[in-house]
PDB file of C-alpha atoms in Angstrom:
ATOM      1  CA  LYS W   1     113.336  14.985  46.312  1.00 40.00           C
ATOM      2  CA  GLN W   2     112.102  11.216  46.430  1.00 44.00           C
ATOM      3  CA  PHE W   3     108.878  12.258  46.138  1.00 44.00           C
ATOM      4  CA  GLN W   4     109.428  14.007  43.038  1.00 49.00           C
ATOM      5  CA  SER W   5     111.175  11.398  41.422  1.00 59.00           C
ATOM      6  CA  ASN W   6     109.194   8.752  43.242  1.00 79.00           C
ATOM      7  CA  PRO W   7     106.623   7.551  39.523  1.00 80.00           C
ATOM      8  CA  LYS W   8     104.350   6.281  41.491  1.00 82.00           C
ATOM      9  CA  TYR W   9     103.517   9.873  43.543  1.00 86.00           C
ATOM     10  CA  SER W  10     103.777  10.906  40.351  1.00 90.00           C
ATOM     11  CA  ARG W  11     100.610   9.120  38.594  1.00 92.00           C
ATOM     12  CA  LEU W  12      99.186   9.529  41.539  1.00 93.00           C
ATOM     13  CA  GLU W  13      99.157  13.149  41.914  1.00 92.00           C
ATOM     14  CA  ASP W  14      98.758  12.916  37.648  1.00 93.00           C
ATOM     15  CA  LEU W  15      95.291  11.226  38.711  1.00 95.00           C
ATOM     16  CA  ASN W  16      94.600  14.078  41.187  1.00 95.00           C
ATOM     17  CA  TYR W  17      94.550  16.769  38.871  1.00 95.00           C
ATOM     18  CA  LEU W  18      92.773  15.646  36.856  1.00 96.00           C
ATOM     19  CA  ALA W  19      90.154  14.584  39.647  1.00 96.00           C
ATOM     20  CA  THR W  20      90.585  18.181  40.848  1.00 97.00           C
ATOM     21  CA  LYS W  21      89.594  19.463  36.867  1.00 97.00           C
ATOM     22  CA  TYR W  22      86.509  17.156  37.079  1.00 97.00           C
ATOM     23  CA  TYR W  23      85.146  18.332  39.102  1.00 98.00           C
ATOM     24  CA  TYR W  24      85.713  21.838  38.724  1.00 98.00           C
ATOM     25  CA  ASN W  25      83.851  21.322  35.865  1.00 96.00           C
ATOM     26  CA  GLN W  26      81.651  19.615  37.224  1.00 97.00           C
ATOM     27  CA  LEU W  27      80.198  22.552  39.552  1.00 98.00           C
ATOM     28  CA  LYS W  28      80.709  24.948  37.088  1.00 96.00           C
ATOM     29  CA  SER W  29      77.506  22.680  34.864  1.00 95.00           C
ATOM     30  CA  ASN W  30      76.040  22.303  38.677  1.00 96.00           C
ATOM     31  CA  LYS W  31      73.503  25.647  39.655  1.00 96.00           C
ATOM     32  CA  THR W  32      72.597  24.146  42.820  1.00 96.00           C
ATOM     33  CA  ALA W  33      76.020  23.140  43.757  1.00 97.00           C
ATOM     34  CA  LEU W  34      77.240  26.310  42.984  1.00 97.00           C
ATOM     35  CA  ASP W  35      74.485  28.513  44.092  1.00 97.00           C
ATOM     36  CA  TYR W  36      75.302  26.857  47.771  1.00 96.00           C
ATOM     37  CA  LEU W  37      78.989  27.882  47.665  1.00 97.00           C
ATOM     38  CA  LEU W  38      78.091  31.466  46.172  1.00 97.00           C
ATOM     39  CA  GLY W  39      75.087  31.676  49.228  1.00 96.00           C
ATOM     40  CA  ARG W  40      77.969  30.224  51.632  1.00 94.00           C
ATOM     41  CA  GLY W  41      79.481  33.760  50.179  1.00 94.00           C
ATOM     42  CA  PHE W  42      82.197  32.013  48.861  1.00 95.00           C
ATOM     43  CA  SER W  43      83.686  34.258  45.323  1.00 96.00           C
ATOM     44  CA  LYS W  44      84.273  33.028  41.856  1.00 96.00           C
ATOM     45  CA  THR W  45      87.660  34.023  42.671  1.00 96.00           C
ATOM     46  CA  SER W  46      87.500  31.862  46.057  1.00 95.00           C
ATOM     47  CA  ILE W  47      86.364  28.558  44.348  1.00 97.00           C
ATOM     48  CA  GLN W  48      88.275  29.201  41.129  1.00 96.00           C
ATOM     49  CA  GLN W  49      91.707  29.611  43.004  1.00 95.00           C
ATOM     50  CA  PHE W  50      91.226  26.406  45.748  1.00 96.00           C
ATOM     51  CA  GLY W  51      89.287  24.378  42.594  1.00 96.00           C
ATOM     52  CA  ILE W  52      86.206  23.711  44.795  1.00 98.00           C
ATOM     53  CA  GLY W  53      84.615  21.565  42.843  1.00 98.00           C
ATOM     54  CA  TYR W  54      81.850  18.929  42.387  1.00 97.00           C
ATOM     55  CA  ALA W  55      81.024  15.043  42.747  1.00 96.00           C
ATOM     56  CA  PRO W  56      77.503  14.812  40.549  1.00 95.00           C
ATOM     57  CA  ARG W  57      75.421  12.410  41.962  1.00 89.00           C
ATOM     58  CA  TYR W  58      76.207  10.141  39.116  1.00 88.00           C
ATOM     59  CA  PRO W  59      79.631  10.051  38.746  1.00 81.00           C
ATOM     60  CA  LYS W  60      81.760  10.179  36.094  1.00 91.00           C
ATOM     61  CA  LEU W  61      84.856  10.756  36.911  1.00 93.00           C
ATOM     62  CA  LEU W  62      86.221   6.913  35.369  1.00 89.00           C
ATOM     63  CA  GLU W  63      85.129   7.636  31.885  1.00 89.00           C
ATOM     64  CA  TYR W  64      86.200  11.711  32.283  1.00 91.00           C
ATOM     65  CA  ILE W  65      89.575  10.481  33.247  1.00 89.00           C
ATOM     66  CA  GLY W  66      89.976   7.317  30.800  1.00 84.00           C
ATOM     67  CA  LYS W  67      89.304   3.575  32.010  1.00 77.00           C
ATOM     68  CA  ASN W  68      92.635   2.535  30.968  1.00 78.00           C
ATOM     69  CA  LYS W  69      94.788   5.296  31.083  1.00 88.00           C
ATOM     70  CA  PHE W  70      95.261   3.888  35.118  1.00 90.00           C
ATOM     71  CA  LYS W  71      95.774   0.448  36.724  1.00 89.00           C
ATOM     72  CA  THR W  72      92.904  -0.411  38.804  1.00 87.00           C
ATOM     73  CA  GLN W  73      95.509  -0.208  41.366  1.00 90.00           C
ATOM     74  CA  GLU W  74      95.960   3.093  40.845  1.00 92.00           C
ATOM     75  CA  TRP W  75      92.532   4.353  41.107  1.00 91.00           C
ATOM     76  CA  VAL W  76      91.741   2.381  43.993  1.00 92.00           C
ATOM     77  CA  ASP W  77      95.468   3.851  45.763  1.00 93.00           C
ATOM     78  CA  SER W  78      93.990   7.468  45.095  1.00 93.00           C
ATOM     79  CA  GLY W  79      91.515   6.583  47.518  1.00 93.00           C
ATOM     80  CA  LEU W  80      88.243   8.439  45.167  1.00 95.00           C
ATOM     81  CA  PHE W  81      87.722   4.179  43.854  1.00 92.00           C
ATOM     82  CA  VAL W  82      86.993   1.608  46.352  1.00 90.00           C
ATOM     83  CA  VAL W  83      86.156  -1.983  44.406  1.00 87.00           C
ATOM     84  CA  LYS W  84      83.125  -3.770  45.427  1.00 88.00           C
ATOM     85  CA  GLU W  85      82.141  -6.593  43.732  1.00 90.00           C
ATOM     86  CA  GLY W  86      84.585  -6.736  41.496  1.00 87.00           C
ATOM     87  CA  LYS W  87      83.404  -3.181  40.506  1.00 87.00           C
ATOM     88  CA  THR W  88      85.968  -0.025  40.326  1.00 86.00           C
ATOM     89  CA  LYS W  89      82.888   2.712  41.860  1.00 90.00           C
ATOM     90  CA  GLU W  90      84.028   6.310  42.968  1.00 92.00           C
ATOM     91  CA  LYS W  91      83.760   7.511  46.785  1.00 93.00           C
ATOM     92  CA  PHE W  92      82.844  10.975  46.455  1.00 94.00           C
ATOM     93  CA  TYR W  93      78.978  11.634  45.029  1.00 91.00           C
ATOM     94  CA  ASP W  94      77.054  14.271  45.313  1.00 94.00           C
ATOM     95  CA  ARG W  95      79.932  16.073  47.820  1.00 96.00           C
ATOM     96  CA  ILE W  96      81.528  20.153  47.183  1.00 97.00           C
ATOM     97  CA  MET W  97      84.375  18.792  46.728  1.00 97.00           C
ATOM     98  CA  PHE W  98      87.435  20.996  47.963  1.00 97.00           C
ATOM     99  CA  PRO W  99      91.160  19.960  46.727  1.00 97.00           C
ATOM    100  CA  ILE W 100      93.791  19.322  49.941  1.00 95.00           C
ATOM    101  CA  ARG W 101      97.274  20.291  47.609  1.00 94.00           C
ATOM    102  CA  SER W 102     100.665  19.739  49.350  1.00 91.00           C
ATOM    103  CA  GLN W 103     102.605  22.353  50.273  1.00 89.00           C
ATOM    104  CA  LYS W 104     104.418  23.209  46.344  1.00 89.00           C
ATOM    105  CA  GLY W 105     100.675  22.720  44.944  1.00 91.00           C
ATOM    106  CA  LYS W 106     100.716  19.131  44.375  1.00 93.00           C
ATOM    107  CA  VAL W 107      96.367  17.958  44.764  1.00 95.00           C
ATOM    108  CA  ILE W 108      97.271  15.352  47.172  1.00 94.00           C
ATOM    109  CA  GLY W 109      93.549  14.465  47.860  1.00 95.00           C
ATOM    110  CA  PHE W 110      90.243  15.325  48.636  1.00 96.00           C
ATOM    111  CA  THR W 111      87.637  16.149  51.416  1.00 95.00           C
ATOM    112  CA  GLY W 112      84.041  16.652  50.118  1.00 95.00           C
ATOM    113  CA  ARG W 113      81.290  18.088  52.289  1.00 95.00           C
ATOM    114  CA  ILE W 114      77.282  16.609  51.457  1.00 94.00           C
ATOM    115  CA  MET W 115      75.091  18.590  50.075  1.00 93.00           C
ATOM    116  CA  PRO W 116      72.586  19.791  51.818  1.00 88.00           C
ATOM    117  CA  GLY W 117      69.245  16.756  51.171  1.00 86.00           C
ATOM    118  CA  ASN W 118      71.906  14.659  51.007  1.00 83.00           C
ATOM    119  CA  ASP W 119      71.335  12.581  53.441  1.00 80.00           C
ATOM    120  CA  PHE W 120      74.315  10.037  52.574  1.00 79.00           C
ATOM    121  CA  GLY W 121      77.185   9.438  54.908  1.00 85.00           C
ATOM    122  CA  PRO W 122      78.885  11.808  56.767  1.00 91.00           C
ATOM    123  CA  LYS W 123      79.067  15.633  56.511  1.00 91.00           C
ATOM    124  CA  TYR W 124      82.735  15.295  55.657  1.00 92.00           C
ATOM    125  CA  MET W 125      84.416  12.364  53.903  1.00 93.00           C
ATOM    126  CA  ASN W 126      87.956  12.798  53.296  1.00 92.00           C
ATOM    127  CA  SER W 127      90.036  10.963  50.699  1.00 92.00           C
ATOM    128  CA  PRO W 128      92.027   7.853  53.231  1.00 91.00           C
ATOM    129  CA  GLU W 129      95.442   7.608  54.116  1.00 91.00           C
ATOM    130  CA  THR W 130      97.191   6.878  50.815  1.00 90.00           C
ATOM    131  CA  SER W 131     101.151   7.494  49.680  1.00 89.00           C
ATOM    132  CA  VAL W 132     100.848  10.938  49.106  1.00 90.00           C
ATOM    133  CA  TYR W 133      98.037  12.258  51.055  1.00 90.00           C
ATOM    134  CA  SER W 134      98.564  11.374  55.652  1.00 89.00           C
ATOM    135  CA  LYS W 135      95.952  13.785  57.179  1.00 86.00           C
ATOM    136  CA  GLY W 136      98.205  14.549  60.104  1.00 85.00           C
ATOM    137  CA  LYS W 137     100.957  15.439  58.467  1.00 87.00           C
ATOM    138  CA  ASN W 138      98.918  18.151  56.094  1.00 87.00           C
ATOM    139  CA  LEU W 139      97.305  21.326  56.970  1.00 86.00           C
ATOM    140  CA  TYR W 140      94.829  22.786  54.107  1.00 88.00           C
ATOM    141  CA  ALA W 141      95.881  25.699  52.117  1.00 88.00           C
ATOM    142  CA  LEU W 142      99.207  25.898  53.659  1.00 87.00           C
ATOM    143  CA  ASN W 143     100.584  26.429  50.193  1.00 88.00           C
ATOM    144  CA  PHE W 144      98.557  29.440  50.209  1.00 85.00           C
ATOM    145  CA  ALA W 145      99.117  30.888  53.091  1.00 83.00           C
ATOM    146  CA  LYS W 146     102.973  29.940  52.477  1.00 82.00           C
ATOM    147  CA  LYS W 147     102.622  32.451  49.368  1.00 82.00           C
ATOM    148  CA  SER W 148     101.334  34.890  51.394  1.00 80.00           C
ATOM    149  CA  GLY W 149     104.735  36.007  52.527  1.00 79.00           C
ATOM    150  CA  LYS W 150     103.160  36.602  56.506  1.00 80.00           C
ATOM    151  CA  LYS W 151     105.043  36.065  59.842  1.00 81.00           C
ATOM    152  CA  LYS W 152     101.979  34.719  61.909  1.00 83.00           C
ATOM    153  CA  LEU W 153      99.743  31.787  60.674  1.00 80.00           C
ATOM    154  CA  LEU W 154      96.117  31.282  62.178  1.00 85.00           C
ATOM    155  CA  ILE W 155      94.805  27.556  61.581  1.00 86.00           C
ATOM    156  CA  VAL W 156      91.359  27.278  62.161  1.00 88.00           C
ATOM    157  CA  GLU W 157      88.819  23.762  62.065  1.00 87.00           C
ATOM    158  CA  GLY W 158      87.370  23.588  58.535  1.00 87.00           C
ATOM    159  CA  TYR W 159      87.974  24.157  54.975  1.00 88.00           C
ATOM    160  CA  MET W 160      85.020  26.106  54.611  1.00 90.00           C
ATOM    161  CA  ASP W 161      87.076  29.224  57.760  1.00 90.00           C
ATOM    162  CA  VAL W 162      90.327  28.237  55.922  1.00 91.00           C
ATOM    163  CA  ILE W 163      88.813  29.910  52.475  1.00 92.00           C
ATOM    164  CA  SER W 164      86.618  32.424  54.060  1.00 91.00           C
ATOM    165  CA  LEU W 165      89.073  34.197  55.394  1.00 89.00           C
ATOM    166  CA  HIS W 166      91.818  33.996  52.627  1.00 87.00           C
ATOM    167  CA  GLN W 167      88.802  36.328  51.448  1.00 90.00           C
ATOM    168  CA  CYS W 168      88.705  38.473  53.678  1.00 88.00           C
ATOM    169  CA  GLY W 169      92.827  39.108  53.442  1.00 83.00           C
ATOM    170  CA  ILE W 170      94.282  36.617  56.607  1.00 82.00           C
TER     171      ILE W 170
END
């Protein structure tokens, strides 16, 4: 209950929700990224259900949301941005974006998978620990598993594995 009533958490959840919409819309307009996911066997339904998106090579998330809608510290606290040389810069670019949700379905963080041909950075880059996201306390897609009503849970290593299993009804 404290989590719901804390305005700082709500602001970060709002920022993450807007980022999810931005990344999803970017995926719909980027044929290369969308074809990559479809080629990996993801259905358009799963892409929509999981809110999978794309952080473009030349990011404009700050412009999309509106620079003045959040304070610089909130941008940094979200884990989506860093401040370098006095400038607020996006952390994720040219990556497939997987929103990470709480058990209640709120977006609390992201992981970005590098696109083929992009050799900058690790294959997967996660949001850092934030006041709303703790990697060790969250299982990807647990919110969907809980809604399924099934009594057993299969835990797998990767985000793409989870989505593939969901598509198969597991």
